[in-house]
Amino acid sequence: AMFDKKTLIDLLSQTEFGKNELESLYAQFKRNGGGDGRMNLADFSEFMKLNGLQDAVFIEKCFSVSDTDKDGLINFKEVATCLSVLLRGNESAMDEFEFRLWDSDGDGVLKKNEFIEFYMHVSRLDPELKSFDDEKILSQAEKVFYAVDVKKTGAIDLDEFKQAIEHRSLLLSEKMYEILHDPLQTKLTEQELQAFHPEERALMMFLGEKVAFNEGETIPDKAKTIDGEEYECFYIVLEGSVEAFHEGLGLNASVTPGEDAFFHEESVFIKGIATSLSARALSNCTLLRIAATDFMQSYLQEAGGAATIWNRLKARMTDQVTREQALSPKDTHYADLALWKMQYLQSSGKVLTKKNINQNLVEMQYAVRGLVPITAERIQKEILNGDTSKPFKEVLYCNIGNPHSVGQKPITFYREVLALVDCPMLLEREGVEKLFKPDVIKRAKELIGLIKGGTGAYSHSQGIEGIRKHVAEFIKGRDGHPAQVGDIFLTNGASSGIQMILTTIIAEPTDAILVPLPQYPIYSALIKLLNGTQVGYSLDESKGWALNIDELMEKIREARVQGAKPKALVLINPGNPVGNCLSYDNLVDLVKLCKAEGLVLLADEVYQENIYADRPFVSLKKVVRDLGPEFSGFEFVSFHSTSKGIIGECGRRGGYMELCGFDPEVQAQIYKLASSGLCSNIDGQVMVDLMIRPPLPGDESYEDFTRERSAIFDSLKRKSIFLHESLNEIAGVSCQPLKGAMYAFPKLDLPPKAIAAAEGAKHAPDTFYALSLLENTGICAVPGSGFDGPNHIRLTFLPAEDKLKTAMSHFRRHHEMFVKKYS
């Protein structure tokens, strides 16, 4: 039990909530800041917003009134009492509560200044008064005050305040509020519908429309909008009687005026659980027809209530009313009503809405931070707030390649040099040489000399020239071929470089980018955002995620037949999410294909240090230059980052890209694009320099650096082997060898009943599995469908070895339980 008996009895008598509702509300209270039994204003504000209340001033006043001892904290009893009035209170209770809110000095009356404060605030929220200036609203407020202050005392009591509200028409009628809050349990007659005032009747037209059926007539399960679009619907009987056949009950049931609504082809809670498949009129009858998806999905949500329903209605109705405006004859009541509806829908006062912003952004998906990770964050917050109901004590984040977040320690040399570069004043302090090794001080001074104005100043838009020179030297040392300083761009991680290049390439919707499947979702996300076309080419899982050149050529031809114009191909090597590493010969074949087909090759090489098998990493640059002069003009870009490898400094956002073979005029446009962002962050640029120029033998930091780096690498290698072996020991799970990167991408053989259950829950099967894995073990994985690799999940092997071993034990038990449950 969540309460002692006395508290429960008090709350049941003082609020409109039932026992189950109070327990659910209390759990939400504990999760959102009330873990110690009390809640401050900030947490209370967030809690109220979760329950549909958005007015910050109103919320603050609710808190002030509820905080009876004025200690800045309120308990659950005070919160529940407040919410009971706001969510369940009748008109009289709402009036009394609002009166208390604005009675600032608590003397039981509203003085003129208190009333005017109330009136001005609510008027600014009224869409019909948006065009009024404060002076006009103030004048109106004074008129209302003097109209109700019949005793001319300069203050009004509760009854006079209620008259003022009625004068201002602030609230809908109690019956209308009941319909909005709980439509299926509210009795509604034709007479009550006609008694609504004009604004309420207009609102009901958003919710539905009155329809008449003759005796014996079949009632359709779908209705059509003004332009012929079909939608599923349900009905409330106003007059007459209707017979509905309930499949779940196996019998015919009569639905009469004022009783529960009935549905077609949708499962809902109506007098026990039943699904209506057909209905007919038993007599001449009048019904209120309502769009099912708009109304019931909102009603059945945990938050529920009028605010949620209204927000969902607005989202759908904006498109519908736009069509109504276009189709309604001019100068008719239909046109007038459509205009009124649109004004009402847009009454939030917001210039930007989800409907009028860039729809490519709305449709863009990024699975790495999608549904499963968001759910994991919520669960972790609940655990931190004292929730002990889960069968685990913490969430293990295996969803993203973020090494330091799961316990990998930063390398000392990197951080010490960065500290001195960021704070050069330390070099002037006495005894600095006792804190830092000589090579650390030397490197810091060298970098400080390269950075004009220090790390707080902008650099050249391509990055600090001295660091770009070091990058060029690194590339030459790695590949045996020279690199030009002018071709190097220092970027905020590899991601911003990828975005710059795709922004440059995608000029129109038919411009196509070939992306390996499974793929890292930044590519699909950016292609969607930039309104381009994605063409996927599959890696062969049965051959260790190998590249099939013949299949790739066929994808290019198919894209052209369908009207797309392939312009570039993405290569991720070593692979994310699959952990493969391509051979030299494979890369040669790929370069020759791209040259022959006229494709720019984009090489994502951020995992080049994460190689655990015998096959070495070979850069695209080396392969192209090894092919000789014939390929000297071949266009390609390679990307590298400080976020991965052994360095793992994700938050520094350091990276670089090298452009090769580009037309100078195009490269000038890319430079212009880089200039629009002024420069990449300076700490990230410094980290790039440190990554490519580690301490050398003989340097004072070399031994410590080598020891720290080897410990990280050796651990990653052990974990890659362990994870691969552990996954393959589980029946129904298979995983290819993990040759590179920091992920496993196991295939899941899921039972047909699990797939059906996933469809019923409106999830992809691997998302359904990943959510179950999270809820039962605390392991946060990413569904493979987010990488265009369905029926897989992606797991990082970054967590500490002991935690990873424990996690795999839990993973095995969960998988066996899951398969048994759905077999």
mmCIF file of N, CA and C in Angstrom, residues 748-757 765 769 815 818-823:
data_model
loop_
_atom_site.group_PDB
_atom_site.id
_atom_site.type_symbol
_atom_site.label_atom_id
_atom_site.label_comp_id
_atom_site.label_asym_id
_atom_site.label_seq_id
_atom_site.Cartn_x
_atom_site.Cartn_y
_atom_site.Cartn_z
ATOM 1 N N LEU A 748 18.014 -11.897 -34.337
ATOM 2 C CA LEU A 748 17.063 -12.514 -33.415
ATOM 3 C C LEU A 748 16.077 -13.370 -34.201
ATOM 4 N N ASP A 749 15.961 -14.627 -33.829
ATOM 5 C CA ASP A 749 14.967 -15.517 -34.426
ATOM 6 C C ASP A 749 13.756 -15.522 -33.504
ATOM 7 N N LEU A 750 12.779 -14.657 -33.796
ATOM 8 C CA LEU A 750 11.654 -14.445 -32.885
ATOM 9 C C LEU A 750 10.471 -15.330 -33.270
ATOM 10 N N PRO A 751 9.751 -15.864 -32.282
ATOM 11 C CA PRO A 751 8.581 -16.711 -32.565
ATOM 12 C C PRO A 751 7.480 -15.911 -33.260
ATOM 13 N N PRO A 752 6.661 -16.573 -34.094
ATOM 14 C CA PRO A 752 5.555 -15.886 -34.792
ATOM 15 C C PRO A 752 4.609 -15.161 -33.838
ATOM 16 N N LYS A 753 4.357 -15.743 -32.652
ATOM 17 C CA LYS A 753 3.449 -15.090 -31.702
ATOM 18 C C LYS A 753 4.057 -13.783 -31.175
ATOM 19 N N ALA A 754 5.370 -13.734 -31.048
ATOM 20 C CA ALA A 754 6.024 -12.491 -30.614
ATOM 21 C C ALA A 754 5.877 -11.422 -31.695
ATOM 22 N N ILE A 755 6.017 -11.825 -32.947
ATOM 23 C CA ILE A 755 5.867 -10.876 -34.059
ATOM 24 C C ILE A 755 4.436 -10.359 -34.109
ATOM 25 N N ALA A 756 3.465 -11.257 -33.888
ATOM 26 C CA ALA A 756 2.062 -10.832 -33.862
ATOM 27 C C ALA A 756 1.792 -9.881 -32.703
ATOM 28 N N ALA A 757 2.378 -10.193 -31.545
ATOM 29 C CA ALA A 757 2.203 -9.313 -30.378
ATOM 30 C C ALA A 757 2.816 -7.944 -30.642
ATOM 31 N N PRO A 765 9.060 -5.757 -34.572
ATOM 32 C CA PRO A 765 9.376 -6.874 -33.662
ATOM 33 C C PRO A 765 10.639 -6.650 -32.834
ATOM 34 N N TYR A 769 11.010 -6.410 -28.778
ATOM 35 C CA TYR A 769 11.988 -7.216 -28.026
ATOM 36 C C TYR A 769 12.883 -6.324 -27.166
ATOM 37 N N HIS A 815 16.043 -13.799 -22.881
ATOM 38 C CA HIS A 815 15.721 -14.358 -24.190
ATOM 39 C C HIS A 815 14.983 -15.686 -24.046
ATOM 40 N N PHE A 818 11.483 -14.871 -22.936
ATOM 41 C CA PHE A 818 10.729 -14.240 -24.014
ATOM 42 C C PHE A 818 10.260 -15.286 -25.023
ATOM 43 N N VAL A 819 11.165 -16.165 -25.435
ATOM 44 C CA VAL A 819 10.822 -17.196 -26.404
ATOM 45 C C VAL A 819 9.767 -18.147 -25.842
ATOM 46 N N LYS A 820 9.926 -18.537 -24.582
ATOM 47 C CA LYS A 820 8.951 -19.432 -23.948
ATOM 48 C C LYS A 820 7.574 -18.781 -23.872
ATOM 49 N N LYS A 821 7.556 -17.494 -23.549
ATOM 50 C CA LYS A 821 6.288 -16.769 -23.410
ATOM 51 C C LYS A 821 5.516 -16.739 -24.718
ATOM 52 N N TYR A 822 6.221 -16.605 -25.841
ATOM 53 C CA TYR A 822 5.547 -16.429 -27.129
ATOM 54 C C TYR A 822 5.624 -17.669 -28.023
ATOM 55 N N SER A 823 5.976 -18.809 -27.434
ATOM 56 C CA SER A 823 6.018 -20.045 -28.229
ATOM 57 C C SER A 823 4.673 -20.766 -28.135
#
